[in-house]
């Protein structure tokens, strides 16, 4: 991704004196910007900012309706990340409200400076924020434009340059409020307001797509659970503590396979009226890392010599069941992705929970072309396309997130071997139900044509409700790239042509 950091090749003596005799090269980096039409973020707020507070370990509660929002809940997505939530007593009075922007002021690595939109009314004061966050309410007419600028690399670079270095957690304090937001000028377009409107519309489209992804994933969960519960045999579930025979059968002690929750879910599948199936080990193909590889090579003009392939690792497969093609690879050896496939993560990365194992995506060969996946991913090719799409939706559901979490082994890096995957029980849903569920995950439609400022959002929101999770994700990434390109041109004062395509 583009960087706006300028690293000077030489430093004046006066600059060193002004920096209190600082000799670190990082202290003399500058933020690149050509635009002079700047407005300080604090001057664009509707109300005074709020800074979160800590509640103390004694106030955390697992069984509570009150949620404590932390830096982990603000990531690359435009809306609040609710995959990992903490619950607490109602002691915190720093409360967000609808369309507030939350900014990470304390963090490590890429987390520092992340922002998200808070999408709820919070009428019952169920959500409060931690000390690592700043809550701001931007003036309504500038909200989505400002939010788009804060989601840019330019803002992240600004926070990074103006935050003291730290060994682990870095503290930017309230430096974000001093960020000077560039606005479109006549150099960008004869009518700068149209550029501002374009940015705002794209941001709102991204937000709507992310909300639809949440809605459709929830609907998939509900459809799977309903089909299972409404089609049970006459047997009733009974839980008992594990016997020695159970332990001998599983040959494991460090496992969640004896927990009540796992037993209930496994029973729900085994007791399903239409039966269940398992995946044979021979159908689970492991990946590999080529010994010779060149990352992101330039395309060769001769197509016959062009051996650039997609490079897939667990970090490229997102929780929503989508592969983001970030890296390409060139290698002299043969590749392992030559057709549509299911890709399944078999181990967690650092900081991820056990439920991360088993997350799957559909590798659309028509869209991506040839690819290569590493050892952290298993490949399945034995099903029809409909079955592949249904399977991805099924294994990414809440039920199978919990089941895979119970099957995981290991302390720091959770993983599942092919043997463990082969023991999973999957319900044999009728073809009609598979198709219904698969359609929520993958439903391709033509893009909207004849878009204008007046009809853009209405047409896009209508289409967003119809396309699948796969397409929503794909288009969200494309829109983010378009937004980043617009921000770059605004920052560097380059001409911008009005274009609604992505």
CSV table of C-alpha atoms in Angstrom, one decimal:
chain,number,residue,atom,x,y,z
A,1,UNK,CA,0.0,0.0,0.0
A,2,UNK,CA,1.1,3.5,-0.8
A,3,UNK,CA,3.1,5.4,1.9
A,4,UNK,CA,3.1,9.2,2.5
A,5,UNK,CA,6.1,9.2,4.7
A,6,UNK,CA,9.1,11.3,3.5
A,7,UNK,CA,12.5,10.2,4.9
A,8,UNK,CA,15.0,13.1,4.4
A,9,UNK,CA,18.5,12.2,3.2
A,10,UNK,CA,20.1,14.9,5.2
A,11,UNK,CA,19.1,16.9,8.4
A,12,UNK,CA,20.1,20.5,9.3
A,13,UNK,CA,21.7,21.3,12.6
A,14,UNK,CA,18.8,23.7,13.4
A,15,UNK,CA,16.3,20.8,12.9
A,16,UNK,CA,18.2,18.7,15.5
A,17,UNK,CA,18.2,21.6,18.0
A,18,UNK,CA,14.5,22.1,17.4
A,19,UNK,CA,13.9,18.4,18.1
A,20,UNK,CA,15.7,18.7,21.5
A,21,UNK,CA,18.9,17.1,20.2
A,22,UNK,CA,17.1,14.0,18.8
A,23,UNK,CA,19.4,11.8,16.8
A,24,UNK,CA,16.9,9.1,15.7
A,25,UNK,CA,16.2,9.3,12.0
A,26,UNK,CA,12.5,8.5,12.6
A,27,UNK,CA,12.1,11.8,14.4
A,28,UNK,CA,12.8,13.7,11.2
A,29,UNK,CA,10.3,12.0,8.9
A,30,UNK,CA,7.5,14.1,7.4
A,31,UNK,CA,4.1,13.6,6.0
A,32,UNK,CA,3.7,14.1,2.3
A,33,UNK,CA,0.8,16.4,1.2
A,34,UNK,CA,0.4,18.9,-1.7
A,35,UNK,CA,-3.1,20.1,-0.8
A,36,UNK,CA,-3.5,23.4,1.1
A,37,UNK,CA,-7.2,23.2,1.6
A,38,UNK,CA,-7.0,21.7,5.1
A,39,UNK,CA,-9.4,21.6,8.0
A,40,UNK,CA,-8.4,20.3,11.5
A,41,UNK,CA,-10.5,17.3,12.6
A,42,UNK,CA,-11.4,18.9,15.9
A,43,UNK,CA,-13.0,21.8,14.0
A,44,UNK,CA,-15.3,19.4,12.1
A,45,UNK,CA,-16.8,17.9,15.2
A,46,UNK,CA,-20.4,18.4,16.2
A,47,UNK,CA,-19.7,17.7,19.9
A,48,UNK,CA,-16.6,17.5,22.1
A,49,UNK,CA,-14.8,14.3,21.8
A,50,UNK,CA,-15.0,11.5,24.4
A,51,UNK,CA,-12.1,9.3,25.6
A,52,UNK,CA,-12.9,5.9,26.9
A,53,UNK,CA,-11.9,4.5,30.3
A,54,UNK,CA,-10.8,1.2,31.8
A,55,UNK,CA,-13.2,-0.7,34.1
A,56,UNK,CA,-10.8,-2.9,36.0
A,57,UNK,CA,-10.7,-6.7,35.9
A,58,UNK,CA,-13.3,-7.1,38.6
A,59,UNK,CA,-16.0,-5.6,36.4
A,60,UNK,CA,-15.7,-8.1,33.5
A,61,UNK,CA,-18.6,-10.6,33.3
A,62,UNK,CA,-19.1,-13.4,30.8
A,63,UNK,CA,-22.9,-13.5,31.3
A,64,UNK,CA,-23.9,-9.9,30.8
A,65,UNK,CA,-25.8,-7.9,28.2
A,66,UNK,CA,-23.4,-4.9,28.6
A,67,UNK,CA,-20.5,-4.9,26.1
A,68,UNK,CA,-17.1,-3.3,26.6
A,69,UNK,CA,-15.7,-2.2,23.2
A,70,UNK,CA,-11.9,-2.4,23.0
A,71,UNK,CA,-9.2,-1.7,20.4
A,72,UNK,CA,-9.6,-5.3,19.0
A,73,UNK,CA,-13.2,-4.3,17.9
A,74,UNK,CA,-11.8,-1.6,15.5
A,75,UNK,CA,-10.0,-3.0,12.5
A,76,UNK,CA,-9.8,-2.8,8.8
A,77,UNK,CA,-13.6,-3.0,8.3
A,78,UNK,CA,-15.6,0.2,8.2
A,79,UNK,CA,-18.1,-0.8,10.8
A,80,UNK,CA,-17.6,-2.3,14.3
A,81,UNK,CA,-16.0,-5.7,14.5
A,82,UNK,CA,-18.2,-7.9,16.8
A,83,UNK,CA,-16.4,-11.2,16.3
A,84,UNK,CA,-14.6,-10.9,19.6
A,85,UNK,CA,-16.5,-9.1,22.4
A,86,UNK,CA,-15.9,-8.6,26.1
A,87,UNK,CA,-18.9,-8.3,28.5
A,88,UNK,CA,-19.0,-6.3,31.8
A,89,UNK,CA,-21.0,-4.7,34.6
A,90,UNK,CA,-22.7,-1.4,33.7
A,91,UNK,CA,-20.0,0.7,35.4
A,92,UNK,CA,-18.6,2.6,32.4
A,93,UNK,CA,-20.4,5.9,31.5
A,94,UNK,CA,-18.4,6.6,28.3
A,95,UNK,CA,-21.0,5.5,25.8
A,96,UNK,CA,-21.0,5.7,22.0
A,97,UNK,CA,-24.1,6.7,19.9
A,98,UNK,CA,-25.2,6.1,16.3
A,99,UNK,CA,-22.7,7.2,13.6
A,100,UNK,CA,-20.0,8.1,16.1
A,101,UNK,CA,-16.5,7.4,14.8
A,102,UNK,CA,-14.2,5.3,17.1
A,103,UNK,CA,-10.4,5.9,16.8
A,104,UNK,CA,-7.8,3.6,18.2
A,105,UNK,CA,-5.4,5.9,20.1
A,106,UNK,CA,-3.4,3.2,21.9
A,107,UNK,CA,-2.2,0.1,20.1
A,108,UNK,CA,0.6,-1.9,18.6
A,109,UNK,CA,1.5,-2.7,15.0
A,110,UNK,CA,-1.1,-1.9,12.4
A,111,UNK,CA,-3.9,-1.4,15.0
A,112,UNK,CA,-2.8,2.1,16.0
A,113,UNK,CA,-4.9,4.7,14.2
A,114,UNK,CA,-7.6,2.3,13.0
A,115,UNK,CA,-11.1,3.8,12.9
A,116,UNK,CA,-14.7,2.4,12.5
A,117,UNK,CA,-18.2,3.7,12.5
A,118,UNK,CA,-20.4,2.8,15.4
A,119,UNK,CA,-23.8,1.7,13.8
A,120,UNK,CA,-26.2,1.4,16.7
A,121,UNK,CA,-28.5,3.8,18.6
A,122,UNK,CA,-27.3,2.4,21.9
A,123,UNK,CA,-30.5,3.5,23.6
A,124,UNK,CA,-30.2,1.2,26.5
A,125,UNK,CA,-26.5,2.1,27.1
A,126,UNK,CA,-25.4,-1.5,26.5
A,127,UNK,CA,-22.1,-0.5,24.9
A,128,UNK,CA,-19.2,1.5,26.4
A,129,UNK,CA,-15.7,2.1,25.3
A,130,UNK,CA,-12.2,1.4,26.7
A,131,UNK,CA,-9.4,3.8,27.4
A,132,UNK,CA,-7.7,2.9,24.1
A,133,UNK,CA,-10.4,4.6,22.1
A,134,UNK,CA,-11.5,8.1,21.2
A,135,UNK,CA,-15.1,8.7,20.3
A,136,UNK,CA,-15.9,11.6,18.0
A,137,UNK,CA,-19.2,12.9,16.4
A,138,UNK,CA,-18.5,14.6,13.1
A,139,UNK,CA,-20.9,17.2,11.7
A,140,UNK,CA,-23.6,15.3,9.9
A,141,UNK,CA,-23.0,16.9,6.5
A,142,UNK,CA,-19.3,16.0,6.5
A,143,UNK,CA,-19.6,12.6,8.3
A,144,UNK,CA,-18.9,10.2,5.5
A,145,UNK,CA,-16.3,12.3,3.7
A,146,UNK,CA,-14.3,12.7,7.0
A,147,UNK,CA,-14.7,9.0,7.8
A,148,UNK,CA,-13.4,8.1,4.3
A,149,UNK,CA,-10.3,10.3,4.9
A,150,UNK,CA,-9.7,8.7,8.3
A,151,UNK,CA,-9.8,5.2,6.8
A,152,UNK,CA,-7.0,6.2,4.5
A,153,UNK,CA,-3.3,5.3,4.6
A,154,UNK,CA,-2.6,9.1,4.9
A,155,UNK,CA,-4.2,9.3,8.3
A,156,UNK,CA,-2.5,6.1,9.5
A,157,UNK,CA,0.9,7.5,8.4
A,158,UNK,CA,0.0,10.7,10.3
A,159,UNK,CA,-0.7,8.9,13.5
A,160,UNK,CA,2.4,6.8,13.1
A,161,UNK,CA,4.7,9.8,12.5
A,162,UNK,CA,3.3,11.7,15.5
A,163,UNK,CA,3.2,8.9,18.1
A,164,UNK,CA,6.2,8.2,20.3
A,165,UNK,CA,7.8,4.9,19.7
A,166,UNK,CA,7.2,2.2,22.3
A,167,UNK,CA,8.4,-1.3,23.0
A,168,UNK,CA,4.9,-2.9,22.9
A,169,UNK,CA,1.9,-0.5,23.1
A,170,UNK,CA,2.2,3.0,21.6
A,171,UNK,CA,0.1,5.9,22.9
A,172,UNK,CA,-1.0,8.6,20.5
A,173,UNK,CA,-3.1,10.5,23.1
A,174,UNK,CA,-5.3,13.0,21.3
A,175,UNK,CA,-3.0,13.6,18.4
A,176,UNK,CA,-5.7,12.4,16.0
A,177,UNK,CA,-7.8,15.5,16.7
A,178,UNK,CA,-5.0,17.6,15.2
A,179,UNK,CA,-5.1,15.8,11.9
A,180,UNK,CA,-5.7,18.3,9.0
A,181,UNK,CA,-8.1,16.7,6.6
A,182,UNK,CA,-7.6,17.7,3.0
A,183,UNK,CA,-10.7,18.7,1.0
A,184,UNK,CA,-11.0,18.6,-2.9
A,185,UNK,CA,-9.9,21.7,-4.8
A,186,UNK,CA,-10.5,23.0,-8.3
A,187,UNK,CA,-7.2,21.3,-9.3
A,188,UNK,CA,-9.0,18.0,-8.5
A,189,UNK,CA,-12.1,19.0,-10.4
A,190,UNK,CA,-13.8,22.2,-11.6
A,191,UNK,CA,-16.6,21.4,-9.1
A,192,UNK,CA,-14.8,20.2,-5.9
A,193,UNK,CA,-18.1,19.4,-4.2
A,194,UNK,CA,-18.8,16.6,-6.6
A,195,UNK,CA,-15.5,14.9,-5.5
A,196,UNK,CA,-16.5,15.3,-1.9
A,197,UNK,CA,-19.9,13.8,-2.7
A,198,UNK,CA,-18.3,10.9,-4.6
A,199,UNK,CA,-16.1,10.0,-1.6
A,200,UNK,CA,-19.1,10.1,0.7
A,201,UNK,CA,-21.2,7.9,-1.6
A,202,UNK,CA,-18.5,5.3,-1.9
A,203,UNK,CA,-18.0,5.2,1.9
A,204,UNK,CA,-21.7,4.7,2.4
A,205,UNK,CA,-21.8,1.9,-0.2
A,206,UNK,CA,-18.9,0.1,1.6
A,207,UNK,CA,-20.7,0.4,4.9
A,208,UNK,CA,-23.9,-1.0,3.4
A,209,UNK,CA,-22.0,-3.9,1.9
A,210,UNK,CA,-20.4,-4.7,5.2
A,211,UNK,CA,-23.8,-4.6,6.9
A,212,UNK,CA,-25.2,-6.9,4.3
A,213,UNK,CA,-22.4,-9.3,4.9
A,214,UNK,CA,-23.3,-9.4,8.5
A,215,UNK,CA,-27.0,-9.8,7.8
A,216,UNK,CA,-26.4,-12.6,5.3
A,217,UNK,CA,-24.0,-14.5,7.5
A,218,UNK,CA,-26.6,-14.3,10.3
A,219,UNK,CA,-29.3,-15.6,7.9
A,220,UNK,CA,-27.1,-18.5,6.9
A,221,UNK,CA,-26.6,-19.4,10.6
A,222,UNK,CA,-30.4,-19.2,11.1
A,223,UNK,CA,-31.2,-21.3,8.1
A,224,UNK,CA,-28.7,-24.1,9.1
A,225,UNK,CA,-29.9,-24.2,12.7
A,226,UNK,CA,-33.5,-24.2,11.7
A,227,UNK,CA,-33.1,-27.0,9.2
A,228,UNK,CA,-31.3,-29.1,11.8
A,229,UNK,CA,-33.7,-28.5,14.7
A,230,UNK,CA,-36.9,-29.0,12.6
A,231,UNK,CA,-35.7,-32.3,11.2
A,232,UNK,CA,-34.6,-34.3,14.2
A,233,UNK,CA,-35.2,-38.0,14.8
A,234,UNK,CA,-37.1,-39.1,17.9
A,235,UNK,CA,-33.9,-39.6,20.0
A,236,UNK,CA,-33.3,-37.1,22.8
A,237,UNK,CA,-30.0,-35.6,23.8
A,238,UNK,CA,-28.5,-36.8,27.2
A,239,UNK,CA,-25.2,-35.5,28.4
A,240,UNK,CA,-22.8,-37.5,30.6
A,241,UNK,CA,-19.3,-37.0,31.8
A,242,UNK,CA,-16.6,-38.8,29.6
A,243,UNK,CA,-15.9,-42.4,30.4
A,244,UNK,CA,-12.5,-44.1,30.1
A,245,UNK,CA,-13.8,-45.7,26.9
A,246,UNK,CA,-14.5,-42.2,25.4
A,247,UNK,CA,-11.0,-41.1,26.2
A,248,UNK,CA,-9.5,-44.2,24.7
A,249,UNK,CA,-11.6,-43.6,21.6
A,250,UNK,CA,-10.5,-40.0,21.2
A,251,UNK,CA,-6.9,-40.7,22.5
A,252,UNK,CA,-6.9,-37.1,23.8
A,253,UNK,CA,-7.2,-35.4,27.1
A,254,UNK,CA,-6.5,-31.8,26.0
A,255,UNK,CA,-9.8,-31.4,24.1
A,256,UNK,CA,-13.2,-29.8,24.1
A,257,UNK,CA,-14.7,-32.9,22.6
A,258,UNK,CA,-16.1,-33.9,26.0
A,259,UNK,CA,-17.8,-30.5,26.7
A,260,UNK,CA,-21.6,-30.3,26.8
A,261,UNK,CA,-21.8,-27.7,24.0
A,262,UNK,CA,-19.8,-29.9,21.6
A,263,UNK,CA,-21.8,-33.0,22.5
A,264,UNK,CA,-25.1,-31.1,21.9
A,265,UNK,CA,-24.0,-29.8,18.5
A,266,UNK,CA,-22.6,-33.1,17.4
A,267,UNK,CA,-25.8,-34.8,18.5
A,268,UNK,CA,-27.8,-32.2,16.5
A,269,UNK,CA,-26.0,-33.3,13.3
A,270,UNK,CA,-25.9,-37.1,14.0
A,271,UNK,CA,-29.6,-37.1,14.9
A,272,UNK,CA,-30.5,-35.1,11.7
A,273,UNK,CA,-33.3,-37.0,9.8
A,274,UNK,CA,-31.5,-36.8,6.4
A,275,UNK,CA,-28.2,-38.2,7.8
A,276,UNK,CA,-24.7,-36.9,7.8
A,277,UNK,CA,-21.4,-37.4,6.0
A,278,UNK,CA,-17.6,-37.2,6.6
A,279,UNK,CA,-14.7,-36.2,4.4
A,280,UNK,CA,-12.2,-38.9,3.6
A,281,UNK,CA,-8.6,-38.0,4.4
A,282,UNK,CA,-7.5,-38.7,0.8
A,283,UNK,CA,-9.7,-35.8,-0.3
A,284,UNK,CA,-8.0,-33.2,2.0
A,285,UNK,CA,-5.0,-32.0,0.0
A,286,UNK,CA,-2.2,-30.2,1.9
A,287,UNK,CA,-0.4,-27.2,0.5
A,288,UNK,CA,3.3,-26.5,0.0
A,289,UNK,CA,5.7,-23.6,-0.1
A,290,UNK,CA,7.9,-23.6,-3.3
A,291,UNK,CA,11.6,-23.5,-2.7
A,292,UNK,CA,12.1,-20.9,-5.5
A,293,UNK,CA,9.6,-18.1,-5.6
A,294,UNK,CA,9.4,-14.4,-6.6
A,295,UNK,CA,6.7,-12.4,-4.9
A,296,UNK,CA,4.7,-9.8,-6.9
A,297,UNK,CA,6.7,-10.2,-10.1
A,298,UNK,CA,6.2,-7.9,-13.1
A,299,UNK,CA,4.1,-9.5,-15.8
A,300,UNK,CA,6.0,-11.1,-18.7
A,301,UNK,CA,4.9,-9.8,-22.1
A,302,UNK,CA,4.9,-13.3,-23.5
A,303,UNK,CA,1.8,-15.1,-22.0
A,304,UNK,CA,3.5,-18.5,-22.5
A,305,UNK,CA,6.3,-17.5,-20.1
A,306,UNK,CA,4.0,-15.8,-17.6
A,307,UNK,CA,3.8,-18.1,-14.6
A,308,UNK,CA,2.4,-15.7,-12.1
A,309,UNK,CA,0.0,-17.4,-9.6
A,310,UNK,CA,-2.1,-16.3,-6.7
A,311,UNK,CA,-0.3,-17.0,-3.3
A,312,UNK,CA,-2.7,-18.1,-0.5
A,313,UNK,CA,-1.9,-18.3,3.2
A,314,UNK,CA,-4.3,-18.3,6.2
A,315,UNK,CA,-3.9,-14.5,6.5
A,316,UNK,CA,-5.5,-14.1,3.1
A,317,UNK,CA,-8.6,-15.9,4.1
A,318,UNK,CA,-11.1,-13.7,6.0
A,319,UNK,CA,-13.6,-14.7,8.6
A,320,UNK,CA,-16.5,-14.0,6.2
A,321,UNK,CA,-15.3,-16.8,3.9
A,322,UNK,CA,-13.5,-14.7,1.3
A,323,UNK,CA,-10.0,-14.8,-0.2
A,324,UNK,CA,-8.4,-11.5,-0.8
A,325,UNK,CA,-5.8,-11.7,-3.6
A,326,UNK,CA,-3.0,-9.6,-2.1
A,327,UNK,CA,0.1,-11.4,-3.3
A,328,UNK,CA,1.1,-13.0,-6.6
A,329,UNK,CA,4.0,-15.4,-6.9
A,330,UNK,CA,6.1,-16.6,-9.8
A,331,UNK,CA,7.7,-20.0,-9.5
A,332,UNK,CA,9.2,-22.6,-11.9
A,333,UNK,CA,7.5,-25.5,-10.2
A,334,UNK,CA,3.9,-26.6,-10.8
A,335,UNK,CA,1.1,-25.0,-8.8
A,336,UNK,CA,-1.6,-26.7,-6.8
A,337,UNK,CA,-4.7,-24.7,-7.6
A,338,UNK,CA,-6.0,-25.4,-11.1
A,339,UNK,CA,-9.8,-25.5,-10.7
A,340,UNK,CA,-12.5,-24.4,-8.3
A,341,UNK,CA,-11.7,-25.5,-4.8
A,342,UNK,CA,-12.6,-25.2,-1.1
A,343,UNK,CA,-9.7,-23.8,0.9
A,344,UNK,CA,-9.8,-24.5,4.7
A,345,UNK,CA,-7.5,-23.0,7.3
A,346,UNK,CA,-5.9,-25.7,9.4
A,347,UNK,CA,-4.0,-23.6,11.9
A,348,UNK,CA,-4.3,-20.3,13.7
A,349,UNK,CA,-2.0,-17.3,13.4
A,350,UNK,CA,-0.7,-15.5,16.5
A,351,UNK,CA,-3.4,-13.8,18.5
A,352,UNK,CA,-6.3,-15.7,16.9
A,353,UNK,CA,-8.7,-17.9,18.8
A,354,UNK,CA,-9.2,-21.6,18.2
A,355,UNK,CA,-12.4,-20.9,16.3
A,356,UNK,CA,-10.3,-19.4,13.6
A,357,UNK,CA,-9.3,-22.9,12.5
A,358,UNK,CA,-11.7,-24.3,9.9
A,359,UNK,CA,-12.5,-21.0,8.3
A,360,UNK,CA,-13.1,-21.7,4.7
A,361,UNK,CA,-13.4,-19.8,1.4
A,362,UNK,CA,-14.4,-20.7,-2.2
A,363,UNK,CA,-11.5,-20.3,-4.7
A,364,UNK,CA,-13.2,-19.2,-7.9
A,365,UNK,CA,-10.8,-20.3,-10.6
A,366,UNK,CA,-12.6,-18.3,-13.3
A,367,UNK,CA,-12.0,-15.2,-11.2
A,368,UNK,CA,-8.5,-15.8,-9.7
A,369,UNK,CA,-6.8,-18.1,-12.2
A,370,UNK,CA,-3.9,-20.4,-11.1
A,371,UNK,CA,-2.8,-20.3,-7.6
A,372,UNK,CA,-0.6,-21.9,-4.9
A,373,UNK,CA,-1.5,-22.4,-1.2
A,374,UNK,CA,0.8,-23.2,1.6
A,375,UNK,CA,0.7,-25.8,4.4
A,376,UNK,CA,-1.6,-23.7,6.6
A,377,UNK,CA,-4.4,-24.4,4.2
A,378,UNK,CA,-6.2,-27.7,3.1
A,379,UNK,CA,-7.7,-28.0,-0.3
A,380,UNK,CA,-11.0,-29.8,-1.3
A,381,UNK,CA,-11.9,-30.4,-4.9
A,382,UNK,CA,-14.2,-33.5,-4.8
A,383,UNK,CA,-17.6,-31.7,-4.8
A,384,UNK,CA,-19.7,-30.1,-7.5
A,385,UNK,CA,-19.7,-26.3,-7.5
A,386,UNK,CA,-23.1,-26.1,-5.7
A,387,UNK,CA,-21.8,-28.5,-3.0
A,388,UNK,CA,-18.6,-26.5,-2.7
A,389,UNK,CA,-20.5,-23.2,-2.1
A,390,UNK,CA,-22.8,-24.9,0.4
A,391,UNK,CA,-19.9,-26.5,2.2
A,392,UNK,CA,-18.1,-23.2,2.6
A,393,UNK,CA,-21.3,-21.5,4.0
A,394,UNK,CA,-21.8,-24.5,6.3
A,395,UNK,CA,-18.3,-24.8,7.8
A,396,UNK,CA,-18.2,-21.0,8.3
A,397,UNK,CA,-21.4,-21.1,10.3
A,398,UNK,CA,-21.5,-20.5,14.0
A,399,UNK,CA,-22.2,-24.1,14.7
A,400,UNK,CA,-19.0,-25.3,12.9
A,401,UNK,CA,-16.9,-22.4,14.3
A,402,UNK,CA,-17.7,-23.9,17.7
A,403,UNK,CA,-17.2,-27.5,16.6
A,404,UNK,CA,-13.8,-26.8,15.0
A,405,UNK,CA,-12.8,-24.8,18.1
A,406,UNK,CA,-13.4,-27.9,20.2
A,407,UNK,CA,-11.4,-30.1,17.8
A,408,UNK,CA,-8.4,-27.8,17.9
A,409,UNK,CA,-5.2,-28.9,19.6
A,410,UNK,CA,-2.2,-26.9,20.7
A,411,UNK,CA,-1.7,-24.0,23.2
A,412,UNK,CA,-0.3,-21.0,21.3
A,413,UNK,CA,-1.0,-22.1,17.7
A,414,UNK,CA,-4.2,-24.1,17.5
A,415,UNK,CA,-4.5,-26.5,14.6
A,416,UNK,CA,-6.4,-29.4,13.1
A,417,UNK,CA,-4.8,-32.3,11.3
A,418,UNK,CA,-6.4,-33.9,8.3
A,419,UNK,CA,-7.3,-36.8,10.6
A,420,UNK,CA,-9.3,-34.3,12.8
A,421,UNK,CA,-11.2,-32.9,9.8
A,422,UNK,CA,-12.0,-36.4,8.6
A,423,UNK,CA,-13.9,-37.0,11.8
A,424,UNK,CA,-16.2,-34.0,11.5
A,425,UNK,CA,-19.8,-34.8,10.8
A,426,UNK,CA,-21.6,-32.7,8.2
A,427,UNK,CA,-25.4,-32.8,7.8
A,428,UNK,CA,-26.7,-34.1,4.4
A,429,UNK,CA,-29.0,-31.2,3.5
A,430,UNK,CA,-31.4,-31.7,0.5
A,431,UNK,CA,-30.2,-30.1,-2.7
A,432,UNK,CA,-32.9,-27.5,-2.5
A,433,UNK,CA,-31.8,-26.4,0.9
A,434,UNK,CA,-28.1,-26.4,-0.2
A,435,UNK,CA,-29.0,-24.2,-3.1
A,436,UNK,CA,-30.9,-21.8,-0.8
A,437,UNK,CA,-28.0,-21.5,1.6
A,438,UNK,CA,-25.4,-21.3,-1.1
A,439,UNK,CA,-27.2,-18.5,-2.8
A,440,UNK,CA,-26.7,-16.3,0.3
A,441,UNK,CA,-23.0,-17.0,0.1
A,442,UNK,CA,-22.5,-16.8,-3.7
A,443,UNK,CA,-24.9,-15.0,-6.0
A,444,UNK,CA,-23.4,-13.2,-9.0
A,445,UNK,CA,-25.4,-10.3,-10.6
A,446,UNK,CA,-24.4,-7.8,-13.3
A,447,UNK,CA,-23.2,-4.5,-12.0
A,448,UNK,CA,-25.4,-1.4,-12.0
A,449,UNK,CA,-25.3,0.8,-15.1
A,450,UNK,CA,-26.2,4.5,-15.7
A,451,UNK,CA,-25.3,5.4,-12.1
A,452,UNK,CA,-25.6,9.1,-11.1
A,453,UNK,CA,-25.2,11.1,-7.9
A,454,UNK,CA,-28.9,11.0,-7.5
A,455,UNK,CA,-29.5,7.2,-7.9
A,456,UNK,CA,-26.1,5.7,-6.9
A,457,UNK,CA,-26.9,4.8,-3.3
A,458,UNK,CA,-30.4,3.6,-3.9
A,459,UNK,CA,-29.4,1.3,-6.8
A,460,UNK,CA,-26.4,0.0,-5.0
A,461,UNK,CA,-28.2,-0.8,-1.7
A,462,UNK,CA,-30.9,-2.6,-3.7
A,463,UNK,CA,-28.3,-4.7,-5.5
A,464,UNK,CA,-26.4,-5.3,-2.2
A,465,UNK,CA,-29.4,-7.1,-0.8
A,466,UNK,CA,-29.4,-9.6,-3.7
A,467,UNK,CA,-25.8,-10.5,-4.3
A,468,UNK,CA,-23.9,-13.1,-2.1
A,469,UNK,CA,-21.4,-12.7,0.7
A,470,UNK,CA,-18.6,-13.7,-1.8
A,471,UNK,CA,-19.5,-10.9,-4.2
A,472,UNK,CA,-20.1,-8.4,-1.4
A,473,UNK,CA,-16.6,-9.0,-0.1
A,474,UNK,CA,-15.0,-8.9,-3.6
A,475,UNK,CA,-16.7,-5.6,-4.4
A,476,UNK,CA,-15.9,-4.1,-0.9
A,477,UNK,CA,-12.2,-4.6,-1.6
A,478,UNK,CA,-12.5,-3.0,-5.0
A,479,UNK,CA,-14.3,0.0,-3.5
A,480,UNK,CA,-11.6,0.4,-0.8
A,481,UNK,CA,-9.0,0.5,-3.5
A,482,UNK,CA,-11.0,3.1,-5.4
A,483,UNK,CA,-11.4,5.1,-2.2
A,484,UNK,CA,-7.7,5.0,-1.5
A,485,UNK,CA,-7.0,6.2,-5.0
A,486,UNK,CA,-9.4,9.1,-4.6
A,487,UNK,CA,-7.8,10.1,-1.3
A,488,UNK,CA,-4.3,9.9,-2.9
A,489,UNK,CA,-5.4,12.3,-5.6
A,490,UNK,CA,-7.0,14.7,-3.1
A,491,UNK,CA,-3.9,14.7,-0.9
A,492,UNK,CA,-1.5,15.2,-3.9
A,493,UNK,CA,-3.9,17.5,-5.8
A,494,UNK,CA,-4.2,15.5,-8.9
A,495,UNK,CA,-7.1,15.7,-11.4
A,496,UNK,CA,-10.1,13.4,-10.7
A,497,UNK,CA,-12.6,12.1,-13.2
A,498,UNK,CA,-16.1,11.3,-11.9
A,499,UNK,CA,-16.5,7.6,-12.3
A,500,UNK,CA,-18.9,5.3,-10.4
A,501,UNK,CA,-17.4,2.0,-11.8
A,502,UNK,CA,-15.3,-0.3,-9.6
